[in-house]
Tab-separated table of C-alpha atoms and ligand atoms in Angstrom:
chain	number	residue	atom	x	y	z
A	27	MET	CA	0.000	0.000	0.000
A	28	THR	CA	1.300	3.419	-0.963
A	29	SER	CA	0.279	6.752	0.490
A	30	ILE	CA	-0.915	8.816	-2.485
A	31	ALA	CA	-2.093	12.440	-2.723
A	32	PHE	CA	-4.515	12.881	-5.647
A	33	ILE	CA	-5.222	16.444	-6.794
A	34	GLY	CA	-7.915	17.128	-9.420
A	35	LEU	CA	-10.957	14.876	-9.081
A	36	GLY	CA	-12.888	15.895	-12.196
A	37	ASN	CA	-14.265	13.762	-15.008
A	38	MET	CA	-11.006	11.854	-15.326
A	39	GLY	CA	-9.360	12.209	-11.918
A	40	GLY	CA	-12.480	11.094	-10.020
A	41	GLY	CA	-12.429	7.624	-11.587
A	42	MET	CA	-8.649	7.360	-11.430
A	43	ALA	CA	-8.487	8.176	-7.706
A	44	ALA	CA	-11.292	5.673	-7.081
A	45	ASN	CA	-9.273	2.955	-8.837
A	46	LEU	CA	-6.203	3.706	-6.725
A	47	ALA	CA	-8.314	3.383	-3.572
A	48	LYS	CA	-9.846	0.159	-4.919
A	49	ALA	CA	-6.333	-1.217	-5.462
A	50	GLY	CA	-5.691	-0.758	-1.728
A	51	HIS	CA	-3.700	2.469	-1.732
A	52	ASP	CA	-4.185	5.118	0.919
A	53	VAL	CA	-5.531	7.998	-1.213
A	54	ARG	CA	-5.766	11.521	0.179
A	55	ALA	CA	-7.759	13.510	-2.317
A	56	PHE	CA	-8.202	17.201	-3.014
A	57	ASP	CA	-10.232	19.256	-5.480
A	58	LEU	CA	-11.577	22.807	-5.378
A	59	SER	CA	-15.069	21.359	-5.891
A	60	PRO	CA	-16.831	20.113	-2.727
A	61	ASP	CA	-19.005	17.790	-4.868
A	62	ALA	CA	-15.911	16.140	-6.316
A	63	LEU	CA	-14.564	15.667	-2.785
A	64	ASP	CA	-17.824	14.038	-1.701
A	65	ARG	CA	-17.658	11.613	-4.638
A	66	ALA	CA	-14.048	10.797	-3.768
A	67	ARG	CA	-15.028	10.064	-0.172
A	68	ALA	CA	-17.783	7.728	-1.382
A	69	ALA	CA	-15.194	5.979	-3.569
A	70	GLY	CA	-12.929	5.221	-0.612
A	71	CYS	CA	-10.557	8.216	-0.662
A	72	LEU	CA	-9.869	10.467	2.306
A	73	PRO	CA	-10.737	14.096	1.425
A	74	ALA	CA	-8.097	16.670	2.404
A	75	ALA	CA	-8.781	20.316	3.319
A	76	THR	CA	-6.121	21.656	0.938
A	77	ALA	CA	-3.801	20.302	-1.729
A	78	ALA	CA	-0.857	20.938	0.592
A	79	ALA	CA	-2.533	18.899	3.356
A	80	ALA	CA	-3.046	15.996	0.928
A	81	VAL	CA	0.637	16.114	-0.059
A	82	GLU	CA	2.035	16.128	3.495
A	83	GLY	CA	3.436	12.668	4.251
A	84	ALA	CA	2.486	11.242	0.832
A	85	GLU	CA	4.970	9.024	-1.007
A	86	VAL	CA	3.402	9.813	-4.387
A	87	VAL	CA	1.455	12.838	-5.702
A	88	VAL	CA	-0.835	12.417	-8.732
A	89	THR	CA	-2.298	15.485	-10.463
A	90	MET	CA	-5.110	15.477	-13.057
A	91	LEU	CA	-5.773	19.165	-13.737
A	92	PRO	CA	-7.184	21.106	-16.699
A	93	ALA	CA	-4.056	22.771	-18.137
A	94	GLY	CA	-0.398	23.726	-17.670
A	95	THR	CA	-1.115	26.870	-15.679
A	96	HIS	CA	-3.054	24.847	-13.062
A	97	VAL	CA	-0.256	22.276	-12.818
A	98	GLU	CA	2.478	24.881	-12.414
A	99	THR	CA	0.484	26.832	-9.809
A	100	VAL	CA	-0.412	23.750	-7.759
A	101	TYR	CA	3.151	22.377	-7.936
A	102	THR	CA	4.741	25.717	-6.988
A	103	HIS	CA	2.402	26.759	-4.169
A	104	GLU	CA	1.076	23.463	-2.761
A	105	VAL	CA	3.214	20.499	-3.742
A	106	PHE	CA	6.814	21.747	-3.557
A	107	PRO	CA	6.547	23.318	-0.084
A	108	SER	CA	4.849	20.241	1.414
A	109	ALA	CA	6.412	17.220	-0.298
A	110	ALA	CA	9.063	15.192	1.542
A	111	ALA	CA	12.390	14.512	-0.216
A	112	ASN	CA	12.251	11.893	-2.974
A	113	THR	CA	8.435	12.089	-3.290
A	114	LEU	CA	7.326	10.932	-6.757
A	115	LEU	CA	5.188	13.491	-8.646
A	116	ILE	CA	3.067	12.084	-11.490
A	117	ASP	CA	1.227	14.638	-13.617
A	118	CYS	CA	-1.444	12.940	-15.749
A	119	SER	CA	-2.963	16.183	-17.121
A	120	THR	CA	-2.544	17.035	-20.807
A	121	ILE	CA	-0.331	20.126	-20.815
A	122	ASP	CA	2.290	21.833	-22.977
A	123	VAL	CA	5.712	20.238	-23.251
A	124	GLU	CA	7.664	23.251	-21.918
A	125	THR	CA	5.623	23.484	-18.722
A	126	ALA	CA	6.050	19.739	-18.180
A	127	ARG	CA	9.821	20.102	-18.560
A	128	ARG	CA	9.960	23.246	-16.417
A	129	VAL	CA	8.061	21.757	-13.465
A	130	ALA	CA	10.101	18.545	-13.662
A	131	ALA	CA	13.356	20.545	-13.546
A	132	ALA	CA	12.051	22.590	-10.607
A	133	ALA	CA	11.047	19.367	-8.820
A	134	GLN	CA	14.522	17.956	-9.303
A	135	THR	CA	16.166	20.995	-7.724
A	136	LYS	CA	13.982	20.363	-4.661
A	137	GLY	CA	15.016	16.711	-4.373
A	138	LEU	CA	11.726	15.413	-5.831
A	139	VAL	CA	11.179	13.076	-8.790
A	140	ALA	CA	8.683	14.167	-11.462
A	141	VAL	CA	7.233	12.374	-14.485
A	142	ASP	CA	4.634	13.502	-17.010
A	143	ALA	CA	2.090	10.752	-17.680
A	144	PRO	CA	-0.791	11.970	-19.874
A	145	VAL	CA	-3.435	9.470	-20.842
A	146	SER	CA	-5.205	8.137	-23.872
A	147	GLY	CA	-8.776	7.005	-23.212
A	148	GLY	CA	-11.710	9.038	-21.980
A	149	ILE	CA	-13.942	9.190	-18.928
A	150	ALA	CA	-15.172	5.605	-19.346
A	151	ALA	CA	-11.586	4.289	-19.479
A	152	ALA	CA	-10.678	6.383	-16.429
A	153	SER	CA	-13.534	4.762	-14.484
A	154	ALA	CA	-12.826	1.275	-15.814
A	155	GLY	CA	-9.076	1.513	-15.098
A	156	SER	CA	-8.222	0.893	-18.752
A	157	LEU	CA	-6.295	4.069	-19.646
A	158	THR	CA	-3.052	4.115	-21.634
A	159	PHE	CA	-0.304	6.161	-19.960
A	160	MET	CA	2.570	7.683	-21.950
A	161	VAL	CA	5.305	8.559	-19.521
A	162	GLY	CA	8.163	11.058	-19.734
A	163	GLY	CA	10.904	10.864	-17.126
A	164	SER	CA	14.045	9.086	-15.971
A	165	ASP	CA	14.257	5.267	-16.002
A	166	SER	CA	13.999	5.128	-12.215
A	167	GLY	CA	11.094	7.639	-12.177
A	168	PHE	CA	9.283	5.563	-14.776
A	169	GLU	CA	9.796	2.338	-12.827
A	170	ARG	CA	8.370	3.889	-9.672
A	171	ALA	CA	5.444	5.467	-11.561
A	172	ALA	CA	4.553	2.316	-13.502
A	173	VAL	CA	3.698	0.446	-10.287
A	174	ILE	CA	1.116	3.125	-9.418
A	175	LEU	CA	-0.203	3.725	-12.947
A	176	GLU	CA	-0.876	0.025	-13.513
A	177	SER	CA	-3.790	0.286	-11.032
A	178	MET	CA	-5.432	2.841	-13.346
A	179	GLY	CA	-4.605	1.586	-16.826
A	180	LYS	CA	-4.128	-1.233	-19.280
A	181	ALA	CA	-0.843	0.039	-20.743
A	182	VAL	CA	2.023	2.104	-19.341
A	183	ILE	CA	4.661	3.103	-21.898
A	184	HIS	CA	7.954	4.901	-21.270
A	185	ALA	CA	8.122	7.561	-24.001
A	186	GLY	CA	11.493	9.095	-23.054
A	187	LEU	CA	12.794	11.861	-20.807
A	188	ASN	CA	10.596	14.522	-19.121
A	189	GLY	CA	8.148	16.051	-21.610
A	190	ALA	CA	8.211	13.007	-23.906
A	191	GLY	CA	4.864	11.785	-22.549
A	192	GLN	CA	3.242	15.123	-23.414
A	193	ALA	CA	4.973	15.127	-26.808
A	194	ALA	CA	3.546	11.669	-27.559
A	195	LYS	CA	0.072	12.718	-26.439
A	196	ILE	CA	-0.164	15.885	-28.563
A	197	CYS	CA	1.432	14.307	-31.655
A	198	ASN	CA	-0.998	11.387	-31.395
A	199	ASN	CA	-3.990	13.673	-31.010
A	200	MET	CA	-2.900	15.936	-33.872
A	201	LEU	CA	-2.779	12.818	-36.041
A	202	LEU	CA	-6.182	11.768	-34.716
A	203	GLY	CA	-7.781	15.171	-35.410
A	204	ALA	CA	-6.443	15.324	-38.954
A	205	SER	CA	-7.329	11.685	-39.707
A	206	MET	CA	-10.871	12.160	-38.416
A	207	VAL	CA	-11.411	15.175	-40.687
A	208	ALA	CA	-9.958	13.264	-43.670
A	209	THR	CA	-12.148	10.231	-42.900
A	210	CYS	CA	-15.263	12.428	-42.742
A	211	GLU	CA	-14.352	14.056	-46.058
A	212	ALA	CA	-13.839	10.674	-47.733
A	213	PHE	CA	-17.278	9.421	-46.604
A	214	LEU	CA	-18.934	12.666	-47.755
A	215	LEU	CA	-17.258	12.537	-51.169
A	216	ALA	CA	-18.190	8.844	-51.500
A	217	GLU	CA	-21.817	9.797	-50.836
A	218	LYS	CA	-21.754	12.533	-53.500
A	219	LEU	CA	-20.351	9.994	-55.963
A	220	GLY	CA	-23.216	7.624	-55.230
A	221	LEU	CA	-21.080	5.103	-53.317
A	222	ASP	CA	-22.833	3.362	-50.426
A	223	ALA	CA	-21.225	4.218	-47.027
A	224	GLN	CA	-21.114	0.598	-45.890
A	225	LYS	CA	-19.509	-0.483	-49.183
A	226	PHE	CA	-16.904	2.274	-48.845
A	227	PHE	CA	-16.211	1.156	-45.256
A	228	ASP	CA	-15.869	-2.500	-46.335
A	229	ILE	CA	-13.368	-1.537	-49.024
A	230	SER	CA	-11.374	1.227	-47.331
A	231	SER	CA	-11.096	-0.545	-43.984
A	232	VAL	CA	-9.042	-3.285	-45.715
A	233	SER	CA	-7.295	-0.928	-48.149
A	234	SER	CA	-4.597	1.697	-47.792
A	235	GLY	CA	-6.980	4.383	-46.452
A	236	GLN	CA	-7.605	2.281	-43.331
A	237	ASN	CA	-7.202	4.222	-40.083
A	238	TRP	CA	-8.536	4.184	-36.504
A	239	SER	CA	-11.061	6.989	-37.127
A	240	MET	CA	-12.659	4.806	-39.767
A	241	THR	CA	-12.435	1.275	-38.379
A	242	SER	CA	-12.832	1.893	-34.628
A	243	TYR	CA	-14.674	5.210	-34.416
A	244	CYS	CA	-16.525	5.609	-37.693
A	245	PRO	CA	-18.142	9.077	-37.998
A	246	VAL	CA	-21.053	7.690	-40.075
A	247	PRO	CA	-24.024	6.318	-38.068
A	248	GLY	CA	-24.744	2.624	-38.586
A	249	VAL	CA	-21.352	1.881	-40.116
A	250	GLY	CA	-18.524	0.057	-38.301
A	251	PRO	CA	-18.497	-0.761	-34.575
A	252	ASN	CA	-20.730	1.116	-32.154
A	253	SER	CA	-19.416	4.690	-31.794
A	254	PRO	CA	-20.676	8.164	-30.780
A	255	ALA	CA	-22.016	8.549	-34.354
A	256	ASP	CA	-24.627	5.953	-33.371
A	257	HIS	CA	-25.691	8.135	-30.408
A	258	GLU	CA	-26.121	11.545	-32.073
A	259	TYR	CA	-22.424	12.253	-31.363
A	260	GLN	CA	-22.996	12.379	-27.594
A	261	GLY	CA	-20.332	11.123	-25.152
A	262	GLY	CA	-16.899	10.173	-26.452
A	263	PHE	CA	-14.155	12.783	-26.869
A	264	ALA	CA	-15.473	16.344	-26.882
A	265	VAL	CA	-14.640	18.839	-29.635
A	266	ALA	CA	-13.369	21.234	-26.922
A	267	LEU	CA	-10.770	18.700	-25.756
A	268	MET	CA	-9.683	17.886	-29.313
A	269	LEU	CA	-9.306	21.609	-29.966
A	270	LYS	CA	-7.263	22.030	-26.777
A	271	ASP	CA	-4.864	19.260	-27.868
A	272	LEU	CA	-4.593	20.599	-31.437
A	273	LYS	CA	-3.695	24.028	-30.055
A	274	LEU	CA	-1.035	22.453	-27.828
A	275	ALA	CA	0.357	20.671	-30.897
A	276	LEU	CA	0.424	23.872	-32.950
A	277	HIS	CA	2.096	25.758	-30.124
A	278	ALA	CA	4.734	23.011	-29.873
A	279	ALA	CA	5.196	23.059	-33.657
A	280	GLN	CA	5.724	26.806	-33.610
A	281	LEU	CA	8.298	26.625	-30.816
A	282	SER	CA	10.178	23.709	-32.361
A	283	GLY	CA	10.030	24.966	-35.956
A	284	ALA	CA	8.029	21.969	-37.253
A	285	ASP	CA	5.769	22.510	-40.274
A	286	THR	CA	2.296	21.065	-39.526
A	287	PRO	CA	-0.140	22.386	-42.162
A	288	MET	CA	-2.586	19.483	-41.741
A	289	GLY	CA	-2.616	19.983	-37.964
A	290	ALA	CA	-3.239	23.704	-38.485
A	291	GLN	CA	-6.105	22.983	-40.867
A	292	ALA	CA	-7.643	20.483	-38.439
A	293	ALA	CA	-7.394	23.061	-35.631
A	294	ALA	CA	-9.076	25.734	-37.785
A	295	LEU	CA	-11.925	23.358	-38.670
A	296	TYR	CA	-12.462	22.250	-35.064
A	297	GLN	CA	-12.362	25.912	-33.976
A	298	ARG	CA	-15.090	26.723	-36.525
A	299	PHE	CA	-17.180	23.771	-35.292
A	300	ALA	CA	-16.738	24.841	-31.649
A	301	ASP	CA	-17.709	28.415	-32.591
A	302	GLN	CA	-20.977	27.016	-33.951
A	303	GLY	CA	-21.841	25.964	-30.381
A	304	GLN	CA	-20.739	22.348	-30.841
A	305	ALA	CA	-17.810	22.243	-28.389
A	306	GLY	CA	-19.574	19.614	-26.276
A	307	LEU	CA	-20.267	17.224	-29.138
A	308	ASP	CA	-18.028	14.221	-29.836
A	309	PHE	CA	-15.217	15.179	-32.234
A	310	SER	CA	-16.459	12.799	-34.955
A	311	GLY	CA	-19.556	15.051	-35.157
A	312	ILE	CA	-17.503	17.427	-37.326
A	313	ILE	CA	-18.886	15.404	-40.244
A	314	ARG	CA	-22.117	17.378	-39.770
A	315	MET	CA	-20.309	20.680	-40.390
A	316	LEU	CA	-18.366	19.276	-43.343
A	317	ALA	CA	-21.603	17.984	-44.859
A	318	THR	CA	-22.981	21.525	-44.910
A	319	LYS	CA	-21.113	23.464	-47.556
A	320	ASP	CA	-21.223	27.205	-46.811
B	412	NAD	P1	-12.247	18.383	-15.420
B	412	NAD	O1	-12.401	19.830	-15.680
B	412	NAD	O2	-13.445	17.507	-15.348
B	412	NAD	O3	-11.428	18.160	-14.045
B	412	NAD	C1	-10.400	19.007	-13.588
B	412	NAD	C2	-10.569	19.129	-12.085
B	412	NAD	O4	-9.474	19.893	-11.575
B	412	NAD	C3	-11.855	19.849	-11.663
B	412	NAD	O5	-12.595	19.016	-10.793
B	412	NAD	C4	-11.350	21.118	-10.975
B	412	NAD	O6	-12.175	21.510	-9.887
B	412	NAD	C5	-9.987	20.670	-10.508
B	412	NAD	N1	-9.067	21.760	-10.222
B	412	NAD	C6	-8.786	22.835	-11.006
B	412	NAD	N2	-7.869	23.607	-10.397
B	412	NAD	C7	-7.573	23.018	-9.211
B	412	NAD	C8	-6.710	23.328	-8.133
B	412	NAD	N3	-5.963	24.440	-8.153
B	412	NAD	N4	-6.650	22.493	-7.080
B	412	NAD	C9	-7.406	21.370	-7.067
B	412	NAD	N5	-8.261	21.022	-8.053
B	412	NAD	C10	-8.337	21.837	-9.101
B	412	NAD	O7	-11.215	17.853	-16.548
B	412	NAD	P2	-10.994	16.342	-17.016
B	412	NAD	O8	-11.907	16.018	-18.141
B	412	NAD	O9	-10.940	15.470	-15.810
B	412	NAD	O10	-9.531	16.473	-17.655
B	412	NAD	C11	-8.364	16.563	-16.848
B	412	NAD	C12	-7.149	16.488	-17.751
B	412	NAD	O11	-7.185	15.257	-18.490
B	412	NAD	C13	-7.087	17.604	-18.812
B	412	NAD	O12	-5.757	18.029	-18.944
B	412	NAD	C14	-7.602	16.930	-20.075
B	412	NAD	O13	-7.089	17.518	-21.248
B	412	NAD	C15	-7.084	15.515	-19.878
B	412	NAD	N6	-7.832	14.474	-20.599
B	412	NAD	C16	-9.199	14.457	-20.552
B	412	NAD	C17	-9.892	13.458	-21.228
B	412	NAD	C18	-11.410	13.406	-21.205
B	412	NAD	O14	-11.989	12.635	-21.987
B	412	NAD	N7	-12.067	14.163	-20.328
B	412	NAD	C19	-9.196	12.470	-21.939
B	412	NAD	C20	-7.799	12.487	-21.928
B	412	NAD	C21	-7.124	13.505	-21.251
């Protein structure tokens, strides 16, 4: 049993903290939301009055916060002053690569060990304990983190040094955003050409256009395995979150000098869809906007 402080008990963190408690760890949980704290208590965690109080005496600190600014603020003002030497800090939030590297370097100067460990998989996977973790950090940091992350996921992969987990996450999601848009376009063109959607799926899913957005998450209702398209694009991975990750990817591309025109185009299209009031819809719902030529 490990003593774990868990900070950020939202859609994702709530289920993750519950799984750590279920695995027998001593979980001291904190969130700004009293409702989230109540849910954590019901799931077997011990609510703390502040983030700093949760961190005191913990061997491991897990954070699952909205963005880089939250992570840096919580680390600087709550975690660093309260964590004992050699405490392992695991940030599972999706944040920008520079902030991940900056907080890890700051942690190291304070005698702490930090890894970035963003996740693939949504709210259902967080509750079911079937997330994929992509981890950036030292070999020894990864080995310590893997033991904890295995209680919350089905796969834990060491991506490289600090920041590599975030790099893997945003590159993957940029690819996902662009491939979803391209898949939607292909289905819409097929329709205009009089090609049946199911026939196109049968052919393309075993041909060179095959990709995850088509075969596992088809944006056309009634085609392929069950997906948000079969539920009016409710649930799944929200447009707002896809847009957040695309913006992180574009920011990283700008800083590193990478040319990502397809990523930029995907971001512009998802921004337009969000601006139409669709930020809460599943990201495959962008097929509705693409179907309406303006
Ligand atoms: P969320 O908004 O539901 O949860 C964030 C929680 O952090 C909230 O409960 C909020 O009260 C809390 N919080 C904010 N500032 C705090 C502070 N200073 N101290 C303590 N608690 C604080 O977000 P989420 O959907 O759980 O996402 C969390 C992270 O996971 C994000 O970085 C997101 O990009 C990433 N992610 C989300 C999904 C998804 O499907 N929701 C999938 C993969 C990755």
